Amino acid sequence: MVAIVPDPVASKAASLRVRHVTKHFPATNGVGVAALALDDVSLSLAVGELVSVVGPSGCGKSTLLRLIAGLILPSAGELSIGAEPITSPGAERGLVFQDPNLFPWLTVRRNIEAGLVARGVLREKRAEVDEFMRVVGLETFADAYPHHLSGGMAQRVALARALINHPRVLLLDEPLGALDAFTRMRMQDEVLRLWQAHRTTMLLVTHDIDEAVYMSDRIIIMTQRPGKIDQNIPVDLNRPRDRSSSDFLRLRSNILELLHFAGAALARNKS
Ligand code: ADP
């Protein structure tokens, strides 16, 4: 485990606001009714807050992240980061997916540098590449290629690649979903350590309730499609959290029950 000094750019973390956002997707093959993926979704994250979004599959969690990333536009409503409206992708919003999406023909170092090269800022940021490889514990793998890395290591490269841009908001779409249970728990601590050192605002989509309770300041539960915000649950547990404490287990079980009801409602609607 590598010790990190707090990052002076941490103060650049931003708040995030999603106001009355609705998203329709056109009907496949252009005929029929447009699909409503998100229905009047509003949420906000304070500067430096870590919030998880959970909900049944297909409820619009990834759609919400893609809207915040600026990869797609809302059908109605507004999104903003700090005071700035979101209208397109931007380096101030980092994205990490379940698949680390590394370039297989580039070394670890070149993968981390890729975004800096694209933005034409590699020369002034080169020292930070070394620092971020150290931050994620990969300095001895600088010249390794992705096929030499374990799943956890590849995901660390993806995190370093996102963090090196000092994102004001980091968007995490099931980033640990492909890892085995043990690696996943270690990586949860790793992400928390990075979050605490950099104080980036983080929005985490996860299917794993244990992960949401372990990591988040707050958990947002979405309804089945069309996705709406169902519950907003603060996690008032001291950090570092104990997964076996009675408070942890109680909250975990409450959330599972809420999701179970969301699933039951889905089954009723279908019948
Ligand atoms: P989740 O991440 O919660 O599993 P998604 O955001 O991926 O859900 O999808 C929400 C709904 O929107 C789903 O019904 C999905 O089929 C639909 N959807 C997502 N992206 C598209 C798209 N590009 N075109 C049409 N429908 C889409």
GROMACS .gro file of C-alpha atoms and ligand atoms in nm:
model
  298
    1MET     CA    1   0.000   0.000   0.000
    2VAL     CA    2   0.145   0.337  -0.100
    3ALA     CA    3   0.109   0.643   0.121
    4ILE     CA    4  -0.028   0.947  -0.060
    5VAL     CA    5   0.008   1.310   0.032
    6PRO     CA    6  -0.313   1.509  -0.018
    7ASP     CA    7  -0.332   1.649  -0.367
    8PRO     CA    8  -0.323   2.031  -0.383
    9VAL     CA    9  -0.559   2.028  -0.682
   10ALA     CA   10  -0.820   1.857  -0.470
   11SER     CA   11  -0.993   2.191  -0.422
   12LYS     CA   12  -1.089   2.176  -0.792
   13ALA     CA   13  -1.345   1.902  -0.722
   14ALA     CA   14  -1.688   2.022  -0.830
   15SER     CA   15  -2.050   1.980  -0.739
   16LEU     CA   16  -2.279   1.802  -0.983
   17ARG     CA   17  -2.644   1.872  -1.059
   18VAL     CA   18  -2.896   1.680  -1.263
   19ARG     CA   19  -3.229   1.863  -1.290
   20HIS     CA   20  -3.550   1.707  -1.418
   21VAL     CA   21  -3.368   1.497  -1.675
   22THR     CA   22  -3.568   1.276  -1.907
   23LYS     CA   23  -3.411   1.057  -2.175
   24HIS     CA   24  -3.593   0.888  -2.462
   25PHE     CA   25  -3.417   0.659  -2.706
   26PRO     CA   26  -3.560   0.635  -3.056
   27ALA     CA   27  -3.742   0.310  -3.127
   28THR     CA   28  -3.514   0.049  -3.280
   29ASN     CA   29  -3.547   0.040  -3.664
   30GLY     CA   30  -3.702   0.386  -3.650
   31VAL     CA   31  -4.065   0.275  -3.610
   32GLY     CA   32  -4.280   0.225  -3.303
   33VAL     CA   33  -4.270   0.405  -2.970
   34ALA     CA   34  -3.955   0.572  -2.837
   35ALA     CA   35  -3.818   0.404  -2.524
   36LEU     CA   36  -3.825   0.612  -2.207
   37ALA     CA   37  -3.503   0.529  -2.018
   38LEU     CA   38  -3.504   0.807  -1.756
   39ASP     CA   39  -3.810   0.991  -1.630
   40ASP     CA   40  -3.764   1.326  -1.455
   41VAL     CA   41  -3.445   1.240  -1.266
   42SER     CA   42  -3.300   1.502  -1.031
   43LEU     CA   43  -2.999   1.459  -0.807
   44SER     CA   44  -2.707   1.659  -0.680
   45LEU     CA   45  -2.366   1.577  -0.540
   46ALA     CA   46  -2.178   1.814  -0.311
   47VAL     CA   47  -1.810   1.887  -0.374
   48GLY     CA   48  -1.604   1.580  -0.274
   49GLU     CA   49  -1.907   1.360  -0.209
   50LEU     CA   50  -1.899   0.988  -0.299
   51VAL     CA   51  -2.245   0.873  -0.404
   52SER     CA   52  -2.350   0.530  -0.535
   53VAL     CA   53  -2.639   0.458  -0.769
   54VAL     CA   54  -2.804   0.117  -0.746
   55GLY     CA   55  -3.114  -0.018  -0.916
   56PRO     CA   56  -3.252  -0.305  -1.123
   57SER     CA   57  -3.078  -0.389  -1.449
   58GLY     CA   58  -3.200  -0.168  -1.735
   59CYS     CA   59  -3.323   0.112  -1.506
   60GLY     CA   60  -3.099   0.370  -1.672
   61LYS     CA   61  -2.790   0.386  -1.450
   62SER     CA   62  -2.543   0.380  -1.741
   63THR     CA   63  -2.762   0.621  -1.934
   64LEU     CA   64  -2.740   0.862  -1.640
   65LEU     CA   65  -2.358   0.836  -1.635
   66ARG     CA   66  -2.336   0.880  -2.013
   67LEU     CA   67  -2.550   1.194  -1.985
   68ILE     CA   68  -2.324   1.335  -1.711
   69ALA     CA   69  -2.019   1.240  -1.919
   70GLY     CA   70  -2.172   1.442  -2.206
   71LEU     CA   71  -2.162   1.141  -2.439
   72ILE     CA   72  -2.537   1.173  -2.501
   73LEU     CA   73  -2.778   1.462  -2.454
   74PRO     CA   74  -3.099   1.465  -2.247
   75SER     CA   75  -3.442   1.479  -2.412
   76ALA     CA   76  -3.541   1.728  -2.141
   77GLY     CA   77  -3.381   1.878  -1.831
   78GLU     CA   78  -3.038   2.016  -1.745
   79LEU     CA   79  -2.707   1.889  -1.616
   80SER     CA   80  -2.428   2.099  -1.472
   81ILE     CA   81  -2.089   2.062  -1.312
   82GLY     CA   82  -2.021   2.350  -1.076
   83ALA     CA   83  -2.183   2.643  -1.255
   84GLU     CA   84  -2.109   2.504  -1.603
   85PRO     CA   85  -2.382   2.334  -1.807
   86ILE     CA   86  -2.283   1.993  -1.948
   87THR     CA   87  -2.322   1.991  -2.325
   88SER     CA   88  -2.035   1.768  -2.444
   89PRO     CA   89  -1.760   1.542  -2.307
   90GLY     CA   90  -1.481   1.712  -2.113
   91ALA     CA   91  -1.156   1.614  -1.942
   92GLU     CA   92  -1.290   1.752  -1.611
   93ARG     CA   93  -1.523   1.449  -1.599
   94GLY     CA   94  -1.327   1.123  -1.571
   95LEU     CA   95  -1.490   0.794  -1.670
   96VAL     CA   96  -1.394   0.443  -1.563
   97PHE     CA   97  -1.588   0.145  -1.696
   98GLN     CA   98  -1.606  -0.223  -1.601
   99ASP     CA   99  -1.381  -0.298  -1.897
  100PRO     CA  100  -1.059  -0.099  -1.844
  101ASN     CA  101  -1.043  -0.041  -2.223
  102LEU     CA  102  -0.663  -0.021  -2.229
  103PHE     CA  103  -0.481   0.005  -2.560
  104PRO     CA  104  -0.327  -0.344  -2.593
  105TRP     CA  105  -0.038  -0.222  -2.808
  106LEU     CA  106   0.073   0.042  -2.553
  107THR     CA  107   0.267  -0.010  -2.230
  108VAL     CA  108   0.122   0.084  -1.891
  109ARG     CA  109   0.307   0.417  -1.906
  110ARG     CA  110   0.183   0.496  -2.258
  111ASN     CA  111  -0.173   0.401  -2.165
  112ILE     CA  112  -0.165   0.645  -1.873
  113GLU     CA  113  -0.010   0.912  -2.097
  114ALA     CA  114  -0.260   0.862  -2.382
  115GLY     CA  115  -0.510   1.128  -2.270
  116LEU     CA  116  -0.232   1.379  -2.205
  117VAL     CA  117  -0.093   1.316  -2.556
  118ALA     CA  118  -0.439   1.367  -2.706
  119ARG     CA  119  -0.473   1.699  -2.519
  120GLY     CA  120  -0.119   1.805  -2.616
  121VAL     CA  121  -0.008   1.850  -2.253
  122LEU     CA  122   0.226   1.551  -2.208
  123ARG     CA  123   0.542   1.761  -2.195
  124GLU     CA  124   0.433   1.964  -1.889
  125LYS     CA  125   0.261   1.668  -1.719
  126ARG     CA  126   0.530   1.402  -1.771
  127ALA     CA  127   0.642   1.407  -1.405
  128GLU     CA  128   0.284   1.336  -1.299
  129VAL     CA  129   0.278   1.015  -1.502
  130ASP     CA  130   0.549   0.870  -1.275
  131GLU     CA  131   0.366   0.999  -0.969
  132PHE     CA  132   0.035   0.842  -1.072
  133MET     CA  133   0.199   0.508  -1.151
  134ARG     CA  134   0.336   0.516  -0.796
  135VAL     CA  135  -0.003   0.624  -0.658
  136VAL     CA  136  -0.169   0.311  -0.802
  137GLY     CA  137   0.129   0.088  -0.717
  138LEU     CA  138   0.231   0.013  -1.076
  139GLU     CA  139   0.570   0.182  -1.101
  140THR     CA  140   0.750  -0.150  -1.157
  141PHE     CA  141   0.505  -0.231  -1.441
  142ALA     CA  142   0.564   0.090  -1.639
  143ASP     CA  143   0.692  -0.102  -1.941
  144ALA     CA  144   0.452  -0.396  -1.918
  145TYR     CA  145   0.176  -0.444  -2.176
  146PRO     CA  146  -0.190  -0.491  -2.075
  147HIS     CA  147  -0.186  -0.867  -2.144
  148HIS     CA  148   0.073  -0.903  -1.864
  149LEU     CA  149  -0.158  -0.741  -1.607
  150SER     CA  150  -0.414  -0.902  -1.376
  151GLY     CA  151  -0.772  -0.765  -1.385
  152GLY     CA  152  -0.710  -0.557  -1.072
  153MET     CA  153  -0.387  -0.411  -1.212
  154ALA     CA  154  -0.552  -0.323  -1.543
  155GLN     CA  155  -0.829  -0.146  -1.354
  156ARG     CA  156  -0.563   0.050  -1.159
  157VAL     CA  157  -0.419   0.170  -1.489
  158ALA     CA  158  -0.770   0.281  -1.592
  159LEU     CA  159  -0.805   0.470  -1.261
  160ALA     CA  160  -0.463   0.635  -1.300
  161ARG     CA  161  -0.549   0.732  -1.659
  162ALA     CA  162  -0.868   0.900  -1.539
  163LEU     CA  163  -0.714   1.063  -1.229
  164ILE     CA  164  -0.415   1.211  -1.413
  165ASN     CA  165  -0.654   1.461  -1.573
  166HIS     CA  166  -0.750   1.574  -1.219
  167PRO     CA  167  -1.118   1.528  -1.296
  168ARG     CA  168  -1.354   1.753  -1.105
  169VAL     CA  169  -1.598   1.462  -1.101
  170LEU     CA  170  -1.508   1.095  -1.145
  171LEU     CA  171  -1.778   0.872  -1.295
  172LEU     CA  172  -1.741   0.501  -1.221
  173ASP     CA  173  -1.962   0.255  -1.411
  174GLU     CA  174  -1.932  -0.084  -1.236
  175PRO     CA  175  -1.553  -0.038  -1.236
  176LEU     CA  176  -1.488  -0.343  -1.017
  177GLY     CA  177  -1.765  -0.560  -1.163
  178ALA     CA  178  -1.535  -0.801  -1.347
  179LEU     CA  179  -1.302  -0.869  -1.053
  180ASP     CA  180  -1.309  -1.167  -0.819
  181ALA     CA  181  -1.449  -1.101  -0.470
  182PHE     CA  182  -1.112  -1.071  -0.295
  183THR     CA  183  -0.953  -0.839  -0.554
  184ARG     CA  184  -1.275  -0.639  -0.558
  185MET     CA  185  -1.256  -0.569  -0.184
  186ARG     CA  186  -0.889  -0.467  -0.212
  187MET     CA  187  -0.972  -0.237  -0.502
  188GLN     CA  188  -1.259  -0.080  -0.305
  189ASP     CA  189  -1.000   0.025  -0.045
  190GLU     CA  190  -0.774   0.146  -0.326
  191VAL     CA  191  -1.049   0.364  -0.476
  192LEU     CA  192  -1.137   0.500  -0.130
  193ARG     CA  193  -0.772   0.581  -0.066
  194LEU     CA  194  -0.754   0.771  -0.397
  195TRP     CA  195  -1.081   0.947  -0.321
  196GLN     CA  196  -0.959   1.051   0.025
  197ALA     CA  197  -0.625   1.175  -0.109
  198HIS     CA  198  -0.769   1.361  -0.409
  199ARG     CA  199  -1.113   1.449  -0.272
  200THR     CA  200  -1.264   1.414  -0.616
  201THR     CA  201  -1.643   1.411  -0.633
  202MET     CA  202  -1.738   1.053  -0.728
  203LEU     CA  203  -2.052   0.895  -0.870
  204LEU     CA  204  -2.036   0.515  -0.862
  205VAL     CA  205  -2.279   0.283  -1.039
  206THR     CA  206  -2.274  -0.061  -0.882
  207HIS     CA  207  -2.483  -0.377  -0.856
  208ASP     CA  208  -2.307  -0.469  -0.534
  209ILE     CA  209  -2.496  -0.343  -0.227
  210ASP     CA  210  -2.207  -0.435   0.001
  211GLU     CA  211  -1.979  -0.216  -0.213
  212ALA     CA  212  -2.227   0.073  -0.207
  213VAL     CA  213  -2.258   0.063   0.174
  214TYR     CA  214  -1.883   0.017   0.223
  215MET     CA  215  -1.785   0.308   0.002
  216SER     CA  216  -2.054   0.573  -0.020
  217ASP     CA  217  -2.155   0.885   0.167
  218ARG     CA  218  -2.501   0.834   0.019
  219ILE     CA  219  -2.683   0.571  -0.186
  220ILE     CA  220  -2.940   0.654  -0.452
  221ILE     CA  221  -3.183   0.377  -0.540
  222MET     CA  222  -3.352   0.392  -0.880
  223THR     CA  223  -3.682   0.235  -0.979
  224GLN     CA  224  -3.713  -0.013  -1.264
  225ARG     CA  225  -3.738   0.135  -1.614
  226PRO     CA  226  -3.822   0.411  -1.679
  227GLY     CA  227  -3.567   0.504  -1.415
  228LYS     CA  228  -3.664   0.752  -1.146
  229ILE     CA  229  -3.499   0.825  -0.814
  230ASP     CA  230  -3.673   0.605  -0.560
  231GLN     CA  231  -3.471   0.659  -0.242
  232ASN     CA  232  -3.182   0.874  -0.126
  233ILE     CA  233  -3.013   0.706   0.169
  234PRO     CA  234  -2.731   0.869   0.368
  235VAL     CA  235  -2.470   0.622   0.496
  236ASP     CA  236  -2.389   0.749   0.844
  237LEU     CA  237  -2.120   0.494   0.927
  238ASN     CA  238  -1.769   0.590   1.040
  239ARG     CA  239  -1.478   0.516   0.807
  240PRO     CA  240  -1.300   0.281   0.770
  241ARG     CA  241  -1.615   0.070   0.772
  242ASP     CA  242  -1.656  -0.271   0.923
  243ARG     CA  243  -1.855  -0.497   0.688
  244SER     CA  244  -1.953  -0.722   0.977
  245SER     CA  245  -2.080  -0.451   1.216
  246SER     CA  246  -2.448  -0.465   1.305
  247ASP     CA  247  -2.510  -0.112   1.165
  248PHE     CA  248  -2.348  -0.208   0.834
  249LEU     CA  249  -2.548  -0.530   0.806
  250ARG     CA  250  -2.874  -0.356   0.899
  251LEU     CA  251  -2.832  -0.090   0.631
  252ARG     CA  252  -2.729  -0.353   0.374
  253SER     CA  253  -3.036  -0.559   0.449
  254ASN     CA  254  -3.267  -0.250   0.433
  255ILE     CA  255  -3.133  -0.164   0.089
  256LEU     CA  256  -3.166  -0.521  -0.035
  257GLU     CA  257  -3.527  -0.516   0.079
  258LEU     CA  258  -3.594  -0.189  -0.104
  259LEU     CA  259  -3.442  -0.337  -0.422
  260HIS     CA  260  -3.639  -0.655  -0.379
  261PHE     CA  261  -3.957  -0.445  -0.376
  262ALA     CA  262  -3.841  -0.266  -0.691
  263GLY     CA  263  -3.797  -0.611  -0.853
  264ALA     CA  264  -4.138  -0.729  -0.730
  265ALA     CA  265  -4.301  -0.418  -0.875
  266LEU     CA  266  -4.132  -0.496  -1.206
  267ALA     CA  267  -4.273  -0.850  -1.204
  268ARG     CA  268  -4.625  -0.715  -1.126
  269ASN     CA  269  -4.607  -0.463  -1.412
  270LYS     CA  270  -4.507  -0.738  -1.655
  271SER     CA  271  -4.788  -0.976  -1.556
  272ADP     P1  272  -2.866   0.005  -1.665
  272ADP     O1  273  -2.729   0.067  -1.675
  272ADP     O2  274  -2.941   0.049  -1.544
  272ADP     O3  275  -2.863  -0.144  -1.678
  272ADP     P2  276  -2.909   0.138  -1.920
  272ADP     O4  277  -2.883   0.280  -1.890
  272ADP     O5  278  -2.799   0.063  -1.991
  272ADP     O6  279  -2.952   0.059  -1.788
  272ADP     O7  280  -3.039   0.125  -2.011
  272ADP     C1  281  -3.164   0.181  -1.972
  272ADP     C2  282  -3.267   0.153  -2.079
  272ADP     O8  283  -3.239   0.229  -2.195
  272ADP     C3  284  -3.266   0.006  -2.122
  272ADP     O9  285  -3.400  -0.033  -2.143
  272ADP     C4  286  -3.189   0.008  -2.252
  272ADP    O10  287  -3.233  -0.094  -2.338
  272ADP     C5  288  -3.222   0.145  -2.307
  272ADP     N1  289  -3.112   0.198  -2.387
  272ADP     C6  290  -2.989   0.229  -2.342
  272ADP     N2  291  -2.911   0.276  -2.441
  272ADP     C7  292  -2.987   0.274  -2.555
  272ADP     C8  293  -2.968   0.312  -2.690
  272ADP     N3  294  -2.852   0.363  -2.731
  272ADP     N4  295  -3.071   0.295  -2.777
  272ADP     C9  296  -3.188   0.246  -2.737
  272ADP     N5  297  -3.217   0.211  -2.609
  272ADP    C10  298  -3.117   0.223  -2.518
   0.00000   0.00000   0.00000
